[in-house]
Short mmCIF file of C-alpha atoms in Angstrom, two decimals:
data_model
loop_
_atom_site.label_atom_id
_atom_site.label_comp_id
_atom_site.label_asym_id
_atom_site.label_seq_id
_atom_site.Cartn_x
_atom_site.Cartn_y
_atom_site.Cartn_z
CA MET A 20 -62.71 -72.74 18.88
CA THR A 21 -59.51 -70.11 18.60
CA THR A 22 -56.69 -71.29 16.63
CA SER A 23 -54.92 -68.27 17.27
CA TRP A 24 -52.39 -70.34 19.37
CA LYS A 25 -50.94 -71.78 16.12
CA PRO A 26 -47.85 -70.90 14.29
CA SER A 27 -48.70 -68.71 11.44
CA ALA A 28 -46.26 -71.32 9.08
CA GLU A 29 -46.18 -74.99 8.71
CA ILE A 30 -43.33 -77.40 10.55
CA THR A 31 -42.31 -78.69 7.62
CA THR A 32 -41.52 -75.16 6.14
CA LEU A 33 -39.99 -74.01 9.89
CA LYS A 34 -37.53 -77.39 9.73
CA ARG A 35 -36.51 -76.05 6.09
CA ARG A 36 -35.39 -72.77 7.47
CA ALA A 37 -33.88 -74.20 10.10
CA GLN A 38 -31.95 -76.28 7.52
CA TYR A 39 -31.17 -72.80 5.56
CA LEU A 40 -29.87 -71.31 8.73
CA ALA A 41 -27.35 -73.97 9.39
CA ASP A 42 -26.41 -73.60 5.56
CA VAL A 43 -25.93 -70.12 5.69
CA ARG A 44 -23.60 -70.42 8.52
CA LEU A 45 -21.80 -73.25 7.04
CA PHE A 46 -21.21 -71.18 3.87
CA PHE A 47 -19.51 -68.54 5.83
CA ALA A 48 -17.62 -70.48 8.05
CA GLU A 49 -15.91 -71.98 5.34
CA ARG A 50 -15.01 -68.52 3.98
CA ASP A 51 -13.69 -67.71 7.40
CA VAL A 52 -16.15 -65.37 7.89
CA TRP A 53 -17.15 -65.27 11.93
CA GLU A 54 -20.14 -65.07 13.42
CA VAL A 55 -20.69 -62.14 15.90
CA GLU A 56 -23.58 -61.09 18.12
CA THR A 57 -24.13 -57.09 19.03
CA PRO A 58 -26.31 -55.62 21.27
CA ILE A 59 -30.49 -55.20 19.86
CA LEU A 60 -30.83 -52.12 22.67
CA SER A 61 -28.59 -49.02 21.34
CA GLN A 62 -28.45 -45.68 22.90
CA ALA A 63 -28.32 -44.30 19.31
CA ALA A 64 -30.00 -45.24 16.13
CA PRO A 65 -30.04 -44.53 12.41
CA THR A 66 -31.14 -41.12 11.56
CA ALA A 67 -33.06 -42.13 7.83
CA PRO A 68 -35.72 -40.02 7.94
CA TYR A 69 -38.21 -42.99 6.79
CA LEU A 70 -36.86 -45.78 9.27
CA ASP A 71 -38.48 -45.79 12.91
CA SER A 72 -37.22 -47.18 15.25
CA PHE A 73 -38.83 -49.23 18.25
CA THR A 74 -37.98 -47.59 21.87
CA THR A 75 -38.02 -48.54 24.93
CA ASP A 76 -36.85 -47.27 28.53
CA TYR A 77 -34.27 -48.53 30.76
CA ARG A 78 -34.93 -48.13 34.61
CA PRO A 79 -32.18 -48.63 37.06
CA ILE A 80 -33.50 -51.04 39.84
CA GLY A 81 -34.82 -48.29 42.49
CA THR A 82 -34.72 -45.49 40.74
CA GLN A 83 -37.82 -43.54 38.55
CA ALA A 84 -35.18 -42.43 36.41
CA LYS A 85 -35.56 -43.77 32.42
CA GLN A 86 -33.30 -43.62 30.02
CA THR A 87 -34.28 -44.02 26.09
CA TYR A 88 -33.08 -47.26 24.42
CA TYR A 89 -33.70 -47.94 20.60
CA LEU A 90 -33.95 -51.50 19.41
CA GLN A 91 -31.93 -52.01 16.27
CA THR A 92 -33.06 -51.43 12.41
CA SER A 93 -30.13 -53.26 11.31
CA PRO A 94 -26.88 -54.41 13.24
CA GLU A 95 -24.69 -52.07 10.69
CA PHE A 96 -23.30 -49.82 13.50
CA SER A 97 -22.05 -52.38 16.25
CA MET A 98 -20.61 -54.04 13.22
CA LYS A 99 -18.72 -51.51 11.81
CA ARG A 100 -17.59 -50.44 15.32
CA LEU A 101 -16.02 -54.03 15.31
CA LEU A 102 -14.43 -53.90 11.65
CA ALA A 103 -12.92 -50.57 13.50
CA ALA A 104 -11.41 -52.85 15.98
CA ASP A 105 -10.14 -55.14 13.28
CA SER A 106 -12.54 -57.94 13.61
CA GLY A 107 -11.73 -58.56 9.90
CA SER A 108 -14.83 -60.67 7.87
CA ILE A 109 -17.46 -60.85 10.24
CA TYR A 110 -21.05 -61.77 9.54
CA GLN A 111 -24.40 -61.77 11.91
CA ILE A 112 -28.16 -63.51 11.70
CA ALA A 113 -29.82 -60.61 13.62
CA ARG A 114 -32.96 -59.62 14.84
CA VAL A 115 -33.89 -56.40 13.44
CA PHE A 116 -37.04 -54.15 14.25
CA ARG A 117 -38.77 -51.21 12.35
CA ASN A 118 -41.79 -49.99 13.65
CA GLY A 119 -44.79 -49.52 11.11
CA GLU A 120 -43.97 -51.85 8.86
CA GLN A 121 -46.44 -54.45 8.35
CA GLY A 122 -48.03 -56.04 5.60
CA ARG A 123 -47.56 -59.20 3.21
CA LEU A 124 -43.68 -58.36 2.49
CA HIS A 125 -42.99 -56.68 5.85
CA SER A 126 -43.15 -57.36 9.23
CA PRO A 127 -41.85 -54.91 12.42
CA GLU A 128 -39.96 -57.75 13.44
CA PHE A 129 -37.46 -59.79 11.09
CA THR A 130 -34.42 -61.68 10.30
CA MET A 131 -31.22 -59.75 8.84
CA LEU A 132 -28.37 -61.27 7.43
CA GLU A 133 -25.38 -58.82 7.56
CA TRP A 134 -21.60 -59.33 6.40
CA TYR A 135 -18.99 -57.53 5.86
CA ARG A 136 -15.83 -58.06 3.87
CA PRO A 137 -12.51 -55.91 4.36
CA GLU A 138 -11.01 -57.90 1.73
CA LEU A 139 -13.64 -57.63 -1.21
CA THR A 140 -14.73 -54.92 -3.42
CA LEU A 141 -18.27 -54.06 -4.00
CA PRO A 142 -18.56 -56.31 -7.33
CA GLN A 143 -16.59 -59.20 -5.64
CA LEU A 144 -18.80 -58.81 -2.83
CA MET A 145 -21.89 -59.00 -5.50
CA ASP A 146 -20.22 -62.62 -6.50
CA GLU A 147 -19.90 -63.89 -2.99
CA VAL A 148 -24.16 -62.77 -2.49
CA ASN A 149 -24.82 -65.04 -6.26
CA VAL A 150 -22.57 -68.23 -4.87
CA LEU A 151 -24.53 -68.13 -1.29
CA LEU A 152 -27.89 -67.81 -3.47
CA ARG A 153 -26.95 -70.31 -5.86
CA GLN A 154 -25.22 -72.56 -3.12
CA VAL A 155 -27.36 -72.40 -0.32
CA PHE A 156 -30.77 -71.36 -2.04
CA ASN A 157 -30.71 -72.98 -5.58
CA ILE A 158 -31.39 -69.51 -7.36
CA GLU A 159 -30.07 -68.92 -10.15
CA PRO A 160 -27.04 -66.29 -11.57
CA VAL A 161 -28.21 -62.81 -10.91
CA ILE A 162 -27.47 -60.20 -13.63
CA ARG A 163 -26.46 -56.64 -12.95
CA LEU A 164 -27.67 -53.76 -14.64
CA SER A 165 -26.82 -49.90 -13.21
CA TYR A 166 -29.98 -47.96 -12.06
CA ARG A 167 -29.50 -45.79 -15.21
CA SER A 168 -29.97 -48.48 -17.67
CA VAL A 169 -32.90 -49.81 -15.77
CA PHE A 170 -34.93 -46.79 -15.87
CA GLU A 171 -33.70 -46.10 -19.27
CA PHE A 172 -34.80 -49.73 -20.21
CA PHE A 173 -38.21 -50.08 -18.91
CA LEU A 174 -39.52 -46.34 -18.61
CA LYS A 175 -36.66 -44.19 -21.04
CA ILE A 176 -36.07 -41.86 -18.70
CA ASN A 177 -32.61 -40.76 -18.13
CA VAL A 178 -32.64 -40.42 -14.17
CA PHE A 179 -29.11 -38.18 -14.08
CA ASN A 180 -30.07 -36.13 -16.84
CA CYS A 181 -34.01 -35.32 -16.86
CA THR A 182 -35.73 -32.51 -14.33
CA ASP A 183 -37.73 -33.43 -11.37
CA GLU A 184 -41.18 -32.88 -13.50
CA VAL A 185 -40.40 -35.47 -16.07
CA ILE A 186 -40.02 -37.85 -13.32
CA LYS A 187 -43.03 -37.10 -11.82
CA HIS A 188 -45.16 -36.55 -15.01
CA CYS A 189 -44.08 -40.27 -15.92
CA ALA A 190 -45.54 -41.26 -12.44
CA LEU A 191 -48.40 -39.62 -12.82
CA GLU A 192 -49.21 -41.23 -16.29
CA ARG A 193 -48.20 -44.62 -15.76
CA ILE A 194 -49.24 -45.44 -12.33
CA SER A 195 -52.84 -44.89 -12.27
CA SER A 196 -54.16 -44.87 -8.41
CA LEU A 197 -51.81 -41.57 -7.62
CA PRO A 198 -54.11 -38.81 -6.44
CA ILE A 199 -53.37 -35.86 -9.08
CA ASP A 200 -51.96 -33.43 -6.23
CA LEU A 201 -49.88 -35.88 -4.66
CA GLU A 202 -46.32 -34.16 -3.43
CA LEU A 203 -42.77 -35.57 -3.51
CA ASP A 204 -39.38 -35.31 -3.69
CA ARG A 205 -37.11 -36.38 -6.74
CA ASP A 206 -36.38 -39.95 -4.72
CA GLY A 207 -40.06 -40.01 -3.69
CA TRP A 208 -41.20 -40.21 -7.56
CA LEU A 209 -38.23 -42.70 -8.15
CA GLU A 210 -39.06 -45.02 -5.40
CA LEU A 211 -42.82 -45.31 -7.04
CA LEU A 212 -41.90 -45.91 -10.52
CA MET A 213 -39.65 -48.43 -8.73
CA SER A 214 -42.50 -50.15 -6.75
CA TYR A 215 -45.07 -50.10 -8.96
CA ILE A 216 -43.86 -50.29 -12.74
CA ILE A 217 -40.31 -51.87 -12.53
CA GLU A 218 -40.87 -54.62 -9.86
CA PRO A 219 -43.75 -56.29 -11.39
CA ARG A 220 -42.13 -55.94 -14.64
CA LEU A 221 -38.95 -57.79 -13.08
CA ALA A 222 -41.32 -60.05 -11.20
CA ALA A 223 -42.80 -61.01 -14.75
CA MET A 224 -39.31 -61.50 -16.16
CA ALA A 225 -38.18 -63.76 -13.63
CA MET A 226 -35.00 -62.13 -13.70
CA PRO A 227 -32.90 -61.72 -10.23
CA LEU A 228 -31.13 -58.54 -10.31
CA PHE A 229 -28.83 -56.48 -9.32
CA ILE A 230 -29.16 -52.59 -9.17
CA TYR A 231 -26.26 -50.76 -8.88
CA ASP A 232 -24.94 -47.13 -9.07
CA PHE A 233 -27.91 -45.43 -7.34
CA PRO A 234 -28.34 -41.67 -7.36
CA ALA A 235 -26.32 -39.75 -5.24
CA SER A 236 -29.44 -38.70 -3.24
CA GLN A 237 -29.79 -42.25 -2.38
CA ALA A 238 -26.21 -42.88 -0.71
CA GLN A 239 -27.53 -43.85 2.94
CA LEU A 240 -24.30 -45.12 3.84
CA ALA A 241 -22.40 -45.67 0.82
CA LYS A 242 -19.22 -43.71 -0.55
CA LEU A 243 -19.70 -41.81 -3.39
CA LYS A 244 -17.99 -42.26 -7.14
CA LYS A 245 -18.16 -40.77 -10.76
CA ASP A 246 -19.88 -43.74 -12.78
CA SER A 247 -18.69 -44.16 -16.62
CA SER A 248 -20.53 -41.35 -17.65
CA GLY A 249 -19.20 -39.02 -14.78
CA ASN A 250 -22.62 -38.95 -13.16
CA GLN A 251 -21.86 -38.74 -9.31
CA VAL A 252 -23.46 -42.05 -8.13
CA ALA A 253 -23.66 -44.19 -4.86
CA ASP A 254 -21.62 -46.80 -4.71
CA ARG A 255 -24.17 -49.28 -3.18
CA PHE A 256 -26.29 -52.02 -4.68
CA GLU A 257 -29.93 -53.64 -4.58
CA LEU A 258 -30.49 -56.87 -5.11
CA TYR A 259 -34.08 -58.04 -6.53
CA ILE A 260 -35.40 -61.49 -7.27
CA ASP A 261 -39.10 -61.89 -8.75
CA GLY A 262 -39.73 -57.88 -8.14
CA VAL A 263 -38.70 -58.47 -4.41
CA GLU A 264 -36.26 -56.29 -2.72
CA LEU A 265 -33.70 -58.42 -1.14
CA ALA A 266 -30.06 -56.80 -0.35
CA ASN A 267 -28.75 -53.57 -0.26
CA GLY A 268 -25.08 -53.69 -0.09
CA TYR A 269 -22.79 -50.58 0.00
CA ASN A 270 -18.91 -49.80 -0.62
CA GLU A 271 -19.14 -48.45 3.06
CA LEU A 272 -18.57 -44.57 3.55
CA LEU A 273 -15.45 -44.33 5.59
CA ASP A 274 -15.31 -40.73 6.29
CA ALA A 275 -16.60 -39.76 9.50
CA ASP A 276 -16.96 -36.29 8.92
CA GLU A 277 -19.08 -36.87 6.06
CA LEU A 278 -21.39 -39.26 8.09
CA ARG A 279 -21.71 -36.98 10.81
CA GLN A 280 -22.88 -34.53 7.67
CA ARG A 281 -25.58 -37.01 6.20
CA PHE A 282 -27.12 -37.77 9.77
CA GLU A 283 -27.22 -33.95 10.33
CA ALA A 284 -29.24 -33.50 7.07
CA ASP A 285 -31.33 -36.41 7.85
CA ASN A 286 -32.23 -34.87 11.05
CA GLN A 287 -33.35 -31.47 9.38
CA LEU A 288 -35.41 -33.31 7.17
CA ARG A 289 -37.20 -35.15 10.41
CA LYS A 290 -37.68 -31.81 11.48
CA GLN A 291 -39.35 -30.48 8.82
CA GLN A 292 -41.89 -33.64 9.14
CA ASN A 293 -42.46 -33.43 12.52
CA LYS A 294 -40.35 -36.00 13.86
CA ALA A 295 -38.73 -36.84 16.38
CA GLU A 296 -34.65 -36.43 15.58
CA ILE A 297 -32.27 -39.13 16.48
CA PRO A 298 -29.42 -39.13 18.49
CA LEU A 299 -25.99 -39.55 16.71
CA ASP A 300 -24.30 -42.85 17.10
CA GLU A 301 -21.43 -40.86 18.56
CA ASN A 302 -19.82 -44.39 19.00
CA LEU A 303 -19.62 -45.23 15.33
CA LEU A 304 -18.44 -41.62 14.70
CA ALA A 305 -15.27 -42.29 16.95
CA ALA A 306 -14.79 -45.72 15.56
CA MET A 307 -14.75 -43.93 12.25
CA LYS A 308 -12.26 -41.43 12.95
CA ASN A 309 -10.27 -44.02 14.32
CA GLY A 310 -10.34 -45.84 11.46
CA LEU A 311 -12.47 -47.74 9.22
CA PRO A 312 -11.16 -50.65 6.68
CA GLU A 313 -11.76 -49.94 3.03
CA CYS A 314 -14.62 -52.66 2.93
CA SER A 315 -17.85 -53.84 1.43
CA GLY A 316 -21.11 -54.85 3.42
CA VAL A 317 -24.41 -56.11 2.27
CA ALA A 318 -27.82 -56.61 4.28
CA LEU A 319 -29.92 -59.03 3.03
CA GLY A 320 -33.79 -59.86 4.39
CA LEU A 321 -33.68 -63.82 4.99
CA ASP A 322 -37.08 -64.10 5.92
CA ARG A 323 -38.03 -63.19 2.25
CA LEU A 324 -35.25 -64.82 0.95
CA ILE A 325 -36.64 -68.15 2.55
CA MET A 326 -40.03 -67.29 1.22
CA LEU A 327 -38.79 -66.97 -2.31
CA ALA A 328 -36.81 -70.05 -1.92
CA LEU A 329 -39.59 -72.22 -0.45
CA ASN A 330 -42.36 -70.57 -3.35
CA GLN A 331 -43.87 -68.89 -0.32
CA THR A 332 -45.92 -65.74 -1.04
CA LYS A 333 -45.98 -63.90 2.63
CA LEU A 334 -43.59 -63.62 5.11
CA SER A 335 -46.03 -64.99 7.60
CA GLU A 336 -45.98 -68.18 5.91
CA VAL A 337 -41.96 -68.80 6.73
CA ASN A 338 -42.10 -67.26 10.45
CA SER A 339 -42.92 -69.33 13.10
CA PHE A 340 -45.44 -66.72 14.94
CA SER A 341 -46.55 -63.89 12.31
CA PHE A 342 -46.24 -60.20 14.03
CA GLU A 343 -50.21 -60.24 14.65
CA CYS A 344 -50.44 -63.39 16.63
CA ALA A 345 -47.05 -62.69 18.48
CA MET B 8 -66.49 -35.46 10.48
CA ALA B 9 -63.77 -38.02 11.97
CA SER B 10 -60.41 -38.50 9.83
CA VAL B 11 -58.80 -41.94 10.12
CA SER B 12 -54.90 -42.43 9.15
CA THR B 13 -53.59 -44.73 6.52
CA ASN B 14 -52.05 -46.53 9.53
CA GLN B 15 -55.73 -47.87 10.76
CA PHE B 16 -56.47 -48.95 6.84
CA LYS B 17 -58.02 -52.25 6.74
CA GLY B 18 -60.05 -54.54 5.09
CA GLY B 19 -63.73 -53.19 5.42
CA LEU B 20 -62.95 -49.83 6.74
CA LYS B 21 -65.05 -46.97 5.07
CA PHE B 22 -63.92 -43.88 4.10
CA MET B 23 -64.55 -40.73 1.75
CA LEU B 24 -62.84 -40.23 -1.58
CA ASP B 25 -63.45 -37.51 -4.14
CA GLY B 26 -66.71 -37.30 -2.54
CA ASP B 27 -67.93 -40.61 -2.25
CA PRO B 28 -67.99 -43.11 0.17
CA CYS B 29 -66.14 -46.20 -0.25
CA SER B 30 -64.98 -49.66 1.57
CA ILE B 31 -61.30 -50.88 1.93
CA LEU B 32 -61.11 -53.97 0.09
CA GLU B 33 -57.21 -54.60 0.29
CA ASN B 34 -54.70 -52.35 1.64
CA GLU B 35 -50.87 -53.24 0.76
CA LEU B 36 -48.17 -51.50 2.32
CA VAL B 37 -45.27 -50.18 -0.41
CA LYS B 38 -42.27 -49.74 1.21
CA PRO B 39 -39.02 -49.23 -0.56
CA GLY B 40 -36.00 -50.34 2.39
CA LYS B 41 -35.17 -46.98 3.56
CA GLY B 42 -37.84 -45.00 0.97
CA GLN B 43 -41.14 -43.45 1.93
CA ALA B 44 -43.97 -45.68 2.83
CA PHE B 45 -47.33 -45.60 0.80
CA ASN B 46 -50.20 -47.61 1.20
CA ARG B 47 -51.46 -49.34 -2.33
CA VAL B 48 -55.57 -49.12 -1.31
CA LYS B 49 -58.22 -51.47 -3.30
CA PHE B 50 -61.63 -50.20 -2.41
CA ARG B 51 -65.47 -50.30 -3.70
CA ASN B 52 -67.00 -47.34 -4.32
CA LEU B 53 -70.27 -47.96 -2.14
CA LYS B 54 -72.39 -44.94 -4.45
CA THR B 55 -70.68 -46.74 -7.79
CA GLY B 56 -70.56 -50.21 -6.99
CA ARG B 57 -66.99 -50.01 -8.68
CA VAL B 58 -63.44 -51.13 -7.62
CA ASN B 59 -60.65 -49.11 -7.91
CA GLU B 60 -56.97 -48.30 -6.57
CA ARG B 61 -55.52 -45.55 -5.05
CA THR B 62 -52.01 -44.55 -3.70
CA PHE B 63 -51.59 -43.02 -0.29
CA LYS B 64 -48.63 -41.60 1.27
CA SER B 65 -48.18 -43.55 4.85
CA GLY B 66 -49.21 -41.29 7.39
CA ASP B 67 -52.06 -39.08 5.43
CA SER B 68 -55.47 -39.24 6.67
CA VAL B 69 -58.63 -39.67 5.56
CA GLU B 70 -62.22 -38.46 6.31
CA SER B 71 -64.02 -41.42 7.60
CA ALA B 72 -67.58 -42.44 6.05
CA ASP B 73 -70.40 -42.32 8.49
CA VAL B 74 -71.68 -45.68 6.71
CA MET B 75 -73.46 -48.48 8.83
CA GLU B 76 -75.32 -51.27 8.21
CA VAL B 77 -78.60 -51.94 10.01
CA GLU B 78 -81.19 -54.78 9.64
CA LEU B 79 -84.69 -53.32 8.24
CA GLU B 80 -87.56 -54.94 7.33
CA TYR B 81 -89.19 -54.21 3.32
CA SER B 82 -92.53 -52.89 4.08
CA TYR B 83 -93.80 -51.41 0.06
CA THR B 84 -92.97 -49.68 -2.90
CA ASP B 85 -94.88 -46.91 -4.59
CA GLY B 86 -93.16 -47.18 -7.18
CA GLU B 87 -89.96 -44.25 -6.81
CA PHE B 88 -89.00 -45.38 -3.54
CA TRP B 89 -88.88 -48.65 -1.26
CA TYR B 90 -89.36 -48.20 2.25
CA PHE B 91 -87.98 -50.23 4.70
CA MET B 92 -88.87 -50.36 8.36
CA ASP B 93 -86.68 -50.77 11.92
CA PRO B 94 -88.36 -53.67 13.51
CA GLU B 95 -87.52 -51.88 16.77
CA THR B 96 -88.39 -48.25 16.54
CA PHE B 97 -90.99 -48.49 13.66
CA GLU B 98 -88.68 -45.79 11.61
CA GLN B 99 -89.15 -45.93 7.68
CA HIS B 100 -86.26 -45.50 5.44
CA ALA B 101 -86.59 -44.85 1.82
CA ALA B 102 -84.59 -46.61 -0.70
CA ASP B 103 -84.09 -45.13 -4.30
CA ALA B 104 -84.13 -47.79 -7.65
CA ASN B 105 -80.12 -47.26 -7.24
CA ALA B 106 -79.97 -48.71 -3.53
CA ILE B 107 -82.12 -51.88 -4.31
CA GLU B 108 -80.94 -52.84 -7.73
CA ASP B 109 -79.07 -55.68 -7.06
CA CYS B 110 -81.63 -57.27 -4.40
CA LYS B 111 -84.87 -55.95 -6.45
CA LYS B 112 -85.89 -59.29 -7.78
CA TRP B 113 -85.79 -60.87 -4.33
CA LEU B 114 -87.56 -58.09 -2.39
CA LYS B 115 -90.34 -59.62 0.07
CA GLU B 116 -92.70 -58.06 2.36
CA GLN B 117 -91.78 -58.73 6.08
CA TYR B 118 -88.11 -60.10 4.76
CA VAL B 119 -85.44 -58.49 6.84
CA TYR B 120 -82.18 -56.79 4.66
CA THR B 121 -79.07 -55.64 5.47
CA VAL B 122 -79.23 -51.94 4.62
CA THR B 123 -76.17 -50.15 3.93
CA GLN B 124 -76.42 -46.37 5.41
CA TRP B 125 -74.71 -43.67 4.55
CA ASN B 126 -75.27 -40.28 6.69
CA GLY B 127 -78.34 -42.21 7.78
CA SER B 128 -79.68 -42.98 4.18
CA PRO B 129 -80.13 -45.93 2.25
CA LEU B 130 -76.96 -46.69 -0.10
CA LEU B 131 -77.13 -50.48 -0.81
CA VAL B 132 -79.89 -52.97 0.03
CA THR B 133 -78.62 -56.39 0.09
CA ALA B 134 -81.08 -59.65 0.26
CA PRO B 135 -80.17 -62.05 2.72
CA ASN B 136 -78.15 -65.56 1.48
CA PHE B 137 -81.57 -67.35 1.34
CA VAL B 138 -85.32 -66.29 1.02
CA ASN B 139 -88.48 -68.41 0.26
CA LEU B 140 -90.78 -67.55 -2.54
CA VAL B 141 -93.56 -69.12 -4.00
CA VAL B 142 -94.01 -70.14 -7.42
CA THR B 143 -96.65 -68.03 -9.59
CA ASP B 144 -96.13 -69.17 -12.81
CA THR B 145 -94.42 -72.45 -14.27
CA ASP B 146 -95.38 -74.97 -16.56
CA PRO B 147 -97.56 -78.11 -15.37
CA GLY B 148 -95.75 -80.12 -12.94
CA LEU B 149 -94.63 -83.32 -14.51
CA LYS B 150 -94.72 -86.49 -11.69
CA GLY B 151 -92.66 -89.33 -12.00
CA ASP B 152 -89.65 -87.02 -12.62
CA THR B 153 -87.59 -86.29 -9.43
CA ALA B 154 -84.11 -86.48 -10.84
CA GLY B 155 -84.33 -82.82 -11.02
CA THR B 156 -82.57 -83.21 -14.71
CA GLY B 157 -82.55 -80.06 -16.53
CA GLY B 158 -85.51 -78.60 -15.19
CA LYS B 159 -87.90 -75.71 -16.15
CA PRO B 160 -87.87 -71.89 -15.83
CA ALA B 161 -90.38 -70.53 -13.19
CA THR B 162 -91.77 -67.09 -12.27
CA LEU B 163 -91.77 -66.31 -8.40
CA GLU B 164 -93.60 -63.94 -6.33
CA THR B 165 -91.52 -61.45 -6.79
CA GLY B 166 -90.69 -61.39 -10.68
CA ALA B 167 -87.42 -63.45 -10.12
CA VAL B 168 -87.18 -66.04 -12.55
CA VAL B 169 -85.47 -69.20 -11.90
CA ARG B 170 -85.29 -72.85 -12.67
CA VAL B 171 -86.43 -75.36 -10.66
CA PRO B 172 -87.20 -79.37 -11.41
CA LEU B 173 -89.70 -80.27 -13.46
CA PHE B 174 -91.85 -81.56 -10.67
CA MET B 175 -92.59 -78.54 -9.29
CA ASN B 176 -96.28 -76.62 -9.25
CA ILE B 177 -97.69 -73.23 -9.37
CA GLY B 178 -97.89 -72.07 -5.51
CA GLU B 179 -95.19 -74.01 -3.79
CA LEU B 180 -92.81 -72.65 -1.48
CA LEU B 181 -89.44 -72.72 -2.72
CA ARG B 182 -86.15 -71.90 -1.30
CA ILE B 183 -83.59 -69.80 -3.10
CA ASP B 184 -80.33 -68.98 -2.56
CA THR B 185 -79.66 -64.79 -3.64
CA ARG B 186 -76.01 -64.93 -4.30
CA SER B 187 -76.32 -67.88 -7.09
CA GLY B 188 -80.17 -67.12 -7.76
CA GLU B 189 -80.49 -70.47 -7.85
CA TYR B 190 -83.09 -73.03 -6.34
CA VAL B 191 -82.02 -75.13 -3.31
CA GLU B 192 -84.89 -76.74 -2.40
CA ARG B 193 -88.70 -77.01 -1.24
CA ALA B 194 -89.12 -74.50 1.61
CA LYS B 195 -90.65 -76.24 4.75
CA ASP B 196 -93.00 -72.96 5.44
#
């Protein structure tokens, strides 16, 4: 008899998940951060070269015409349009979709907790993440290290001064499973070192960690700034717990022209890789032209956090129905 | 030769790596937030039997390996090759010493074995989970001992030596678990 109709998580786990969701909502209500809902379907999408949106067709009744819509990979663009319309602090618990990403810690459909705080600086937002982790998920305070010091500590390389060749050599030397003829750009090698060497070490040390001041080339939608040594860095952070990447926070880029350039550079890269170019979100760009307030924002993978808080090891153990049995 | 993309990777998939046929044991997606994706693959090299790890860029392709598993009947050996027959076509397949190494001591004529073939030639021969074999040598049986405590060594018709209960005698047919190499029970026939 087939058992594939059954949930992939225990009912008791799902009830605890429901309690976490209620507690998260309470946490934000107490801070006057209000809950918003934004469209899952959009005519535009993020351009990031390694982020693949699901697409679907909209067909008005009675016509053969169809229009491509993208399923959101995060509610970021819509939420920023609300911020530009003076929403103030907002949060969302949203279902988001990323094509192709399936594994123990990945699901093509997952739940994102995303919030924006116009009155907080990025360090203050890290403080707030810390309080959320402690109050709701009973996870201990998180220490903070810069991207540069993490690589210095674990790998003895200075990621801002060393050549691409040094980083590549370091990766090939330390990661035995890499084919010798692997071709990657600088960020690709850095990401491999993070995933294969640094994350397992962080997991072994049971040390929740905020990593901040990323290389400028990994700025995504964060502002650039100079770090204390004068290096150009992206003003963003990532949160790692038990070696699992959990959250991504930005001092949000406000400059519409700069964002348009980043989108176009992404599309250029997509073209080189024979990937479809993505229509730019002109509504977002217009909202930013109108004026986005100074703000900090963070997106947190809620399924992963609940998985860790409940001592589970697979996303499917905290989702009612995993992607394979959806 | 057909190629397979990393997005088709899963346990059991057979592919070619550095000239050897391999079988995937585990496939894990490595994907930093907005960074490039990789497949971290644990595999068994079917020629050497060794387990190893390799990282692929997601979206890359590898050559698929023409590896098949067929059920063949063991016929005989000439000392250099071990011959297996397809019970339907009567076609003979010769396996070398490497291929039969793991199951050599369980090889018995007319028994059916799982033969992993690569490009049509036997790469690996796997014994069935259970085989019935006759005891060809053991110390005389002790009547009265039915508890099976301790036991004694017995040589079977294939040359394998297993521990059996003290009351077993030469000529008896035993059921053996080939995975653990242990005696299970007296076989009916």
